């Protein structure tokens, strides 16, 4: 990946007052530069593979006859020079001559002309494919579309129409311009992806590192709560889901982390935001917390009412059965304990002085315990023979208490994120071990013959409510030293507090870049000879 730009080192050294301090700081800067250069060298093999993948894919606008993944390069989504995206099409998805005329590109933007029917035969909704819109990171200052060709082509191999967008970078633009451009990319995708075989109702927005920050701010921009929406008409539609990969969500906190590593002054983040005075209004975490009631005022998804009511009824029946079993077990344990006491009173050697009678006399403790045990056992027998009406009254009271308790708990619960059931993702284990399992709104899922079964609450229907933050997956690596995992965890908690469905997935061994550069082509099926 390209070397990240650094400011003039003399400005950084000028802030150090002593000569010894300047020498130490110069050594730190030299180490930072060496580490960056070493990191670039390590990425050279991946860069070569990514460029070859990007160049080798056939043009989706070319005549039919292709086999496998194809690509529509430099599709423009806005007017800015870098407001373009590459669209990777799965096998079998083609674009005819009409679409080639509609898709304005950087290379032929002056010669192409739009037409009304971009696709020769529009596919039925059932045949449309899910869509992934990916926004790259790169410290807000670097990043190109071709660098993510291995990931995008693999997603296309899995049947996902994948858009890789870029945007204007620092120093030509600041963060607010970046997230407005990404918002334009979301709008363009929702309006036009059906021309490429994609389903506009199944668009997932993905952002990595700085791209996750820009995507989060773009979604909040579409909620109408960022500082740059005054007097501006904003498209309130949201993608179906959002996936944040190792993102920066609290700029001030991340700046402190960078400062502890000695890289805050050479990083482009602070200047890209517009200085420390703008950290709060450029932080998704802070903006979300300040507007929690607006962003999460309506459910991002409409839960199927029938399925939810049926699940509640079954859950109530299961709870009542469990309560009955518990009461029976407690009664049996009490009787057993009473009989155990009776068995052991024979050897009690002590006695007590009875002062209630006419004369003083010593009453053995064994007799007192035996009498108390008899009274207790008589009470248990009375409970067992209690009229059914009284038992029903007690049961109703107990059920009412449980219903009130469950209702209160449900009102505080977070709607589960649509997708695989809890425990089905590799990142669920580390999230559970670190205590974020219950905080995700996840509930233990039932297991069927083929594995975990998704609860009814995750059987969601409908579309995102306009102006509400979409259901979110946050992925982070515990071995990430660039953006630590707890920044994603804090944003996850803020989403939960705003009643936005959120799921945190933690990975123990993954570093910062593994989420986007660790992709390989789909393994080819073995031939008949190899299987034999």
XYZ file of C-alpha atoms in Angstrom:
532
model
C 0.000 0.000 0.000
C 1.236 3.557 -0.622
C 3.405 5.215 1.974
C 1.357 7.529 4.201
C 2.299 11.214 3.925
C 3.857 12.910 6.948
C 4.109 16.615 7.777
C 7.381 18.480 7.973
C 9.388 16.805 10.791
C 10.985 20.151 11.677
C 7.577 21.409 12.885
C 7.334 18.439 15.217
C 10.883 18.907 16.518
C 10.317 22.626 17.031
C 7.755 21.843 19.723
C 10.427 20.088 21.836
C 12.173 22.675 24.087
C 15.472 20.949 24.963
C 18.277 19.644 22.798
C 18.178 16.242 24.467
C 14.445 16.085 23.871
C 14.912 16.977 20.228
C 17.418 14.147 19.853
C 15.032 11.652 21.430
C 12.180 12.883 19.287
C 14.303 12.668 16.159
C 15.036 9.051 17.038
C 11.306 8.370 17.520
C 10.499 9.938 14.147
C 13.220 7.912 12.480
C 11.773 4.726 13.958
C 8.280 5.673 12.791
C 9.553 6.253 9.257
C 11.495 2.981 9.346
C 8.464 1.065 10.593
C 6.298 2.592 7.867
C 8.859 1.759 5.203
C 9.184 -1.797 6.515
C 5.416 -2.182 6.480
C 5.290 -1.007 2.872
C 7.943 -3.537 1.881
C 5.989 -6.329 3.553
C 2.903 -5.352 1.567
C 4.660 -5.423 -1.810
C 3.697 -9.068 -2.601
C 0.071 -8.337 -1.759
C 0.151 -5.137 -3.838
C 1.424 -7.072 -6.854
C -1.278 -9.698 -6.423
C -3.986 -7.032 -6.013
C -2.896 -5.128 -9.117
C -2.750 -8.307 -11.186
C -6.211 -9.307 -9.997
C -7.616 -5.886 -10.833
C -6.055 -5.816 -14.303
C -6.884 -9.416 -15.186
C -10.638 -9.185 -14.650
C -12.611 -8.750 -17.882
C -14.527 -5.550 -18.506
C -18.204 -5.955 -17.653
C -19.065 -3.590 -20.516
C -17.404 -5.838 -23.076
C -19.572 -8.115 -25.253
C -20.857 -11.324 -23.720
C -18.718 -14.437 -23.620
C -16.971 -13.872 -20.288
C -16.676 -16.581 -17.682
C -16.358 -15.744 -14.003
C -16.165 -12.382 -12.235
C -16.142 -9.210 -14.329
C -15.634 -5.570 -13.410
C -17.077 -2.199 -14.388
C -14.253 0.235 -13.685
C -14.477 3.884 -12.673
C -18.247 4.173 -12.480
C -19.016 7.717 -11.422
C -21.363 8.360 -8.510
C -20.794 12.133 -8.029
C -19.017 15.077 -9.639
C -15.763 15.080 -7.645
C -12.747 13.685 -9.544
C -12.321 10.774 -7.117
C -16.052 10.129 -6.690
C -15.887 6.859 -8.601
C -16.282 3.171 -7.832
C -15.399 -0.207 -9.316
C -18.291 -2.665 -9.504
C -17.477 -6.380 -9.411
C -20.147 -8.575 -10.970
C -20.598 -12.259 -10.130
C -20.556 -14.911 -12.779
C -23.616 -14.845 -15.006
C -24.355 -11.134 -14.440
C -23.861 -9.159 -17.638
C -24.287 -5.586 -18.836
C -25.362 -4.997 -22.427
C -24.618 -2.100 -24.760
C -27.351 0.042 -23.235
C -25.763 -0.167 -19.807
C -22.393 0.713 -21.292
C -23.967 3.920 -22.557
C -25.436 4.714 -19.124
C -22.327 4.013 -17.042
C -20.353 7.228 -17.229
C -16.697 6.666 -16.419
C -13.660 8.805 -15.817
C -12.035 7.688 -19.057
C -14.998 8.278 -21.368
C -17.218 10.665 -19.417
C -17.259 13.097 -22.352
C -18.352 10.537 -24.919
C -20.952 8.368 -23.183
C -24.641 9.247 -23.192
C -27.378 8.092 -20.893
C -30.295 6.009 -22.110
C -33.530 5.132 -20.426
C -33.297 1.329 -20.336
C -29.870 0.314 -19.047
C -30.556 -3.407 -18.832
C -31.825 -5.445 -21.754
C -34.101 -7.554 -19.595
C -34.607 -6.517 -16.011
C -34.294 -9.499 -13.725
C -37.096 -10.396 -11.311
C -36.614 -9.291 -7.721
C -36.028 -12.886 -6.639
C -33.061 -13.111 -9.005
C -31.365 -9.944 -7.799
C -28.198 -10.356 -5.768
C -27.085 -8.860 -2.436
C -24.846 -5.813 -2.663
C -21.734 -4.766 -0.729
C -20.555 -1.145 -0.899
C -16.998 -0.997 0.486
C -15.213 2.210 1.537
C -11.442 1.919 2.061
C -9.333 3.429 4.813
C -5.818 4.865 4.680
C -5.485 7.555 7.394
C -7.893 9.742 5.403
C -5.032 10.504 2.992
C -4.264 7.434 0.848
C -6.046 4.496 -0.735
C -6.993 3.272 -4.191
C -9.732 0.980 -5.454
C -7.421 -1.589 -7.056
C -5.795 -2.369 -3.710
C -8.938 -4.228 -2.612
C -9.479 -6.271 -5.766
C -8.776 -9.655 -4.032
C -11.461 -9.023 -1.416
C -13.988 -7.639 -3.915
C -13.459 -10.426 -6.437
C -13.868 -13.070 -3.725
C -17.146 -11.497 -2.602
C -18.296 -11.504 -6.233
C -17.357 -15.186 -6.459
C -19.709 -15.749 -3.530
C -22.560 -14.098 -5.437
C -22.364 -10.544 -4.079
C -22.395 -7.488 -6.340
C -19.451 -5.604 -4.821
C -18.828 -1.874 -5.198
C -15.463 -0.464 -4.107
C -15.705 3.315 -3.830
C -13.093 5.960 -3.305
C -13.471 9.602 -2.303
C -11.541 12.863 -2.126
C -8.635 12.532 0.305
C -6.759 14.883 2.605
C -5.307 17.486 2.023
C -7.678 18.211 -0.880
C -10.682 17.584 1.373
C -11.516 17.381 5.032
C -13.563 14.775 6.832
C -16.951 16.430 6.336
C -16.448 16.462 2.570
C -15.465 12.794 2.682
C -18.565 11.616 4.497
C -20.833 13.671 2.224
C -19.242 11.986 -0.792
C -19.708 8.552 0.786
C -23.350 9.474 1.425
C -23.612 10.271 -2.289
C -22.157 6.828 -3.015
C -24.858 5.227 -0.858
C -27.568 7.182 -2.684
C -26.173 6.260 -6.102
C -25.981 2.588 -5.121
C -29.561 2.508 -3.872
C -30.758 4.161 -7.083
C -28.646 2.344 -9.670
C -27.389 -1.007 -8.434
C -30.344 -2.816 -9.969
C -28.770 -2.020 -13.345
C -25.933 -4.330 -12.342
C -28.082 -7.183 -11.077
C -28.077 -6.022 -7.450
C -30.964 -5.704 -5.010
C -31.337 -2.168 -3.665
C -33.164 -3.558 -0.615
C -30.134 -5.655 0.343
C -27.271 -3.162 0.308
C -24.636 -3.546 3.029
C -22.234 -0.674 3.646
C -18.726 -1.675 4.769
C -15.916 0.571 5.944
C -12.409 -0.225 7.144
C -10.302 1.880 9.528
C -10.642 5.530 8.458
C -13.259 4.316 5.983
C -15.332 3.005 8.895
C -15.171 6.461 10.484
C -16.269 8.102 7.234
C -19.079 5.557 6.726
C -20.372 6.017 10.283
C -20.450 9.774 9.850
C -22.137 9.375 6.451
C -24.899 7.282 8.073
C -25.316 9.864 10.835
C -25.366 12.537 8.120
C -28.263 10.653 6.535
C -29.938 10.607 9.949
C -29.798 14.417 9.863
C -27.763 14.849 13.043
C -24.329 15.968 11.832
C -23.226 19.588 11.981
C -23.205 20.037 8.204
C -26.889 19.338 7.460
C -28.313 22.773 8.300
C -30.307 24.036 5.341
C -29.348 21.015 3.237
C -31.705 18.399 1.837
C -30.436 14.990 2.942
C -31.398 11.599 1.570
C -32.690 9.781 4.666
C -32.708 6.287 3.149
C -30.294 3.859 4.769
C -28.626 0.654 3.631
C -29.945 -2.637 4.946
C -26.947 -3.156 7.225
C -23.614 -1.615 8.178
C -20.324 -3.425 8.877
C -17.521 -1.469 10.541
C -14.037 -3.006 10.394
C -11.463 -1.735 12.924
C -12.956 1.731 12.811
C -12.143 5.013 14.524
C -15.331 6.183 16.242
C -14.072 8.615 18.893
C -11.501 10.953 17.341
C -10.364 12.512 20.631
C -9.832 9.111 22.242
C -7.961 7.808 19.224
C -5.830 10.952 19.182
C -4.834 10.256 22.794
C -3.979 6.692 21.805
C -1.859 7.943 18.904
C -0.186 10.419 21.241
C 0.739 7.576 23.609
C 2.461 5.882 20.660
C 4.244 9.084 19.649
C 2.512 9.382 16.266
C -0.244 11.925 16.946
C 1.625 14.888 15.462
C 2.709 13.036 12.324
C -0.736 11.529 11.740
C -3.101 13.187 9.290
C -6.184 12.546 11.413
C -6.184 15.706 13.525
C -5.631 18.032 10.585
C -8.159 16.187 8.438
C -10.834 16.766 11.089
C -10.027 20.480 11.170
C -8.182 20.609 14.484
C -8.971 19.546 18.047
C -11.877 21.956 18.237
C -13.788 19.802 15.743
C -12.981 16.397 17.233
C -16.338 16.076 18.979
C -18.516 16.933 15.985
C -16.417 14.628 13.792
C -16.674 11.647 16.178
C -19.455 9.142 15.406
C -19.518 8.064 19.065
C -20.063 11.596 20.380
C -22.605 12.529 17.700
C -24.517 9.311 18.325
C -24.676 9.825 22.083
C -25.815 13.420 21.666
C -28.636 12.363 19.326
C -29.517 8.899 20.638
C -33.251 9.602 20.790
C -33.308 10.778 17.166
C -31.053 8.131 15.666
C -32.718 5.244 17.475
C -36.216 6.669 18.014
C -37.766 4.120 15.668
C -36.710 0.515 15.188
C -34.332 0.219 12.271
C -36.226 -2.880 11.211
C -39.873 -3.774 11.592
C -40.130 -7.063 13.488
C -42.735 -9.480 12.235
C -45.468 -9.063 14.888
C -46.944 -12.533 14.541
C -43.600 -14.277 14.882
C -42.686 -12.096 17.847
C -46.006 -12.746 19.637
C -45.754 -16.467 19.049
C -42.215 -16.531 20.379
C -43.286 -14.611 23.492
C -46.124 -17.072 24.126
C -43.783 -20.048 23.819
C -41.212 -18.358 26.027
C -43.880 -17.692 28.671
C -45.002 -21.321 28.594
C -41.415 -22.507 28.941
C -40.888 -20.125 31.882
C -44.031 -21.323 33.634
C -43.035 -24.962 33.207
C -39.569 -24.217 34.538
C -41.050 -22.359 37.533
C -43.324 -25.312 38.325
C -40.404 -27.722 38.162
C -38.365 -25.447 40.405
C -41.163 -25.212 42.987
C -41.536 -29.008 43.048
C -37.793 -29.441 43.441
C -37.686 -26.918 46.308
C -40.540 -28.692 48.097
C -38.854 -32.074 47.712
C -35.585 -30.614 48.992
C -37.344 -29.087 52.007
C -38.979 -32.411 52.926
C -35.679 -34.199 52.513
C -33.938 -31.657 54.732
C -36.609 -32.051 57.415
C -36.253 -35.801 57.429
C -32.489 -35.418 57.596
C -32.855 -33.294 60.722
C -35.117 -35.908 62.296
C -32.494 -38.515 61.619
C -29.790 -36.578 63.441
C -31.663 -35.339 66.554
C -31.265 -38.614 68.432
C -27.708 -37.917 69.416
C -28.189 -34.275 70.508
C -26.804 -34.227 74.055
C -27.785 -30.677 75.093
C -30.913 -29.549 76.958
C -32.652 -26.249 77.746
C -34.271 -24.923 80.944
C -38.049 -24.534 80.518
C -39.155 -21.416 82.432
C -42.664 -21.247 80.977
C -44.119 -24.034 83.085
C -45.042 -24.099 86.729
C -41.768 -25.650 87.704
C -38.348 -25.532 86.283
C -37.482 -28.547 84.265
C -34.884 -29.456 81.675
C -36.264 -30.111 78.182
C -33.911 -31.965 75.865
C -33.005 -30.044 72.699
C -33.808 -33.189 70.746
C -37.456 -32.909 71.803
C -37.613 -29.235 70.759
C -36.139 -29.942 67.322
C -38.416 -32.940 66.861
C -41.476 -30.820 67.652
C -40.377 -28.071 65.240
C -39.759 -30.646 62.528
C -43.225 -32.092 63.032
C -44.802 -28.652 62.702
C -42.801 -27.939 59.513
C -43.798 -31.242 57.955
C -47.450 -30.576 58.815
C -47.247 -27.248 57.018
C -45.779 -28.925 53.914
C -48.655 -31.401 53.929
C -51.143 -28.532 54.185
C -49.499 -26.844 51.187
C -49.782 -30.024 49.150
C -53.498 -30.325 50.058
C -54.259 -26.635 49.554
C -57.427 -26.048 47.471
C -56.844 -25.576 43.777
C -58.378 -22.109 43.868
C -55.782 -20.873 46.283
C -53.031 -22.478 44.247
C -54.390 -20.807 41.136
C -54.360 -17.459 42.924
C -50.734 -17.953 43.902
C -49.891 -19.081 40.378
C -51.614 -16.024 38.904
C -49.729 -13.740 41.251
C -46.442 -15.430 40.419
C -47.199 -15.316 36.693
C -48.096 -11.649 36.909
C -44.811 -10.909 38.632
C -42.895 -12.850 35.984
C -44.773 -11.113 33.168
C -43.989 -7.697 34.644
C -40.365 -8.665 35.088
C -40.118 -10.058 31.543
C -41.850 -6.986 30.128
C -39.370 -4.706 31.870
C -36.487 -6.796 30.614
C -37.898 -6.794 27.087
C -38.252 -3.031 27.107
C -34.551 -2.754 27.841
C -33.496 -5.425 25.347
C -31.922 -4.556 22.032
C -33.334 -5.945 18.813
C -30.968 -8.623 17.518
C -29.044 -7.849 14.352
C -30.320 -9.838 11.363
C -27.964 -12.553 10.248
C -26.401 -15.733 11.613
C -27.563 -16.744 15.103
C -25.360 -16.003 18.149
C -22.362 -18.296 18.258
C -22.289 -18.917 14.511
C -19.544 -16.350 13.790
C -15.891 -16.826 14.666
C -15.808 -13.437 16.382
C -18.627 -14.337 18.780
C -16.408 -16.404 21.087
C -13.982 -13.610 21.979
C -16.881 -11.154 22.358
C -18.536 -13.543 24.810
C -15.309 -14.069 26.772
C -14.799 -10.313 27.092
C -18.321 -9.759 28.410
C -20.014 -8.236 25.351
C -22.245 -11.180 24.514
C -25.329 -10.181 26.487
C -24.688 -6.532 25.697
C -25.228 -7.322 22.016
C -28.862 -8.196 22.543
C -27.875 -11.783 21.765
C -29.832 -14.600 23.330
C -28.839 -18.257 23.507
C -30.179 -19.838 20.362
C -31.884 -23.167 20.090
C -30.066 -25.913 18.293
C -31.613 -27.933 15.525
C -30.308 -31.018 13.749
C -28.232 -28.815 11.438
C -26.830 -26.432 14.083
C -27.989 -23.177 15.700
C -31.457 -21.940 14.828
C -32.039 -18.195 14.639
C -34.574 -16.901 17.184
C -37.850 -15.538 15.872
C -36.843 -12.043 16.916
C -34.173 -12.037 14.196
C -36.697 -12.960 11.503
C -37.016 -9.372 10.391
C -39.126 -7.978 7.612
C -39.600 -4.594 6.036
C -37.025 -1.902 5.352
C -35.006 0.516 7.427
C -36.964 3.379 8.902
C -35.783 6.604 7.212
C -33.402 8.604 9.338
C -32.481 5.743 11.672
C -29.043 4.205 11.990
C -29.069 0.748 10.338
C -28.362 -2.542 12.134
C -24.620 -2.792 12.659
C -21.864 -5.364 12.857
C -18.602 -4.127 14.388
C -15.517 -6.287 13.787
C -12.170 -5.713 15.501
C -8.923 -7.584 16.042
C -7.415 -8.001 19.490
C -3.951 -7.992 17.864
C -4.641 -4.634 16.185
C -2.143 -2.015 17.387
C -3.253 0.641 14.893
C -6.856 0.977 16.076
C -7.408 -0.975 19.334
C -10.483 -3.160 19.648
C -11.982 -1.256 22.571
C -12.831 1.654 20.258
C -15.256 -0.615 18.407
C -16.565 -1.921 21.740
C -17.338 1.607 22.949
C -19.205 2.423 19.749
C -21.118 -0.837 20.093
C -22.272 0.177 23.585
C -23.315 3.609 22.326
C -25.372 1.998 19.546
C -26.992 -0.289 22.101
C -27.828 2.648 24.359
C -29.484 4.327 21.362
C -31.583 1.171 20.721
C -29.767 0.468 17.468
C -29.280 -3.271 16.805
C -25.547 -3.924 17.103
C -23.327 -6.994 17.235
C -19.674 -6.914 18.267
C -17.317 -9.571 16.898
C -13.763 -9.815 18.248
C -10.937 -11.811 16.676
C -7.941 -12.785 18.764
C -5.154 -13.033 16.172
C -6.189 -10.677 13.385
C -4.185 -7.486 12.897
C -5.445 -4.224 11.445
C -5.082 -5.064 7.770
C -6.017 -8.742 7.835
C -9.707 -7.940 7.483
C -9.192 -6.510 3.982
C -5.958 -8.026 2.636
C -6.293 -11.602 3.866
C -8.686 -12.658 1.100
C -7.946 -15.447 -1.366
C -9.807 -16.692 -4.456
C -12.495 -19.252 -3.890
C -11.025 -22.778 -4.033
C -11.843 -24.510 -7.281
C -13.819 -27.755 -7.012
C -11.684 -30.863 -7.356
C -11.794 -32.622 -10.690
C -13.098 -36.170 -11.001
C -9.560 -37.556 -11.224
C -8.489 -35.696 -8.058
C -11.558 -36.952 -6.197
C -10.791 -40.506 -7.265
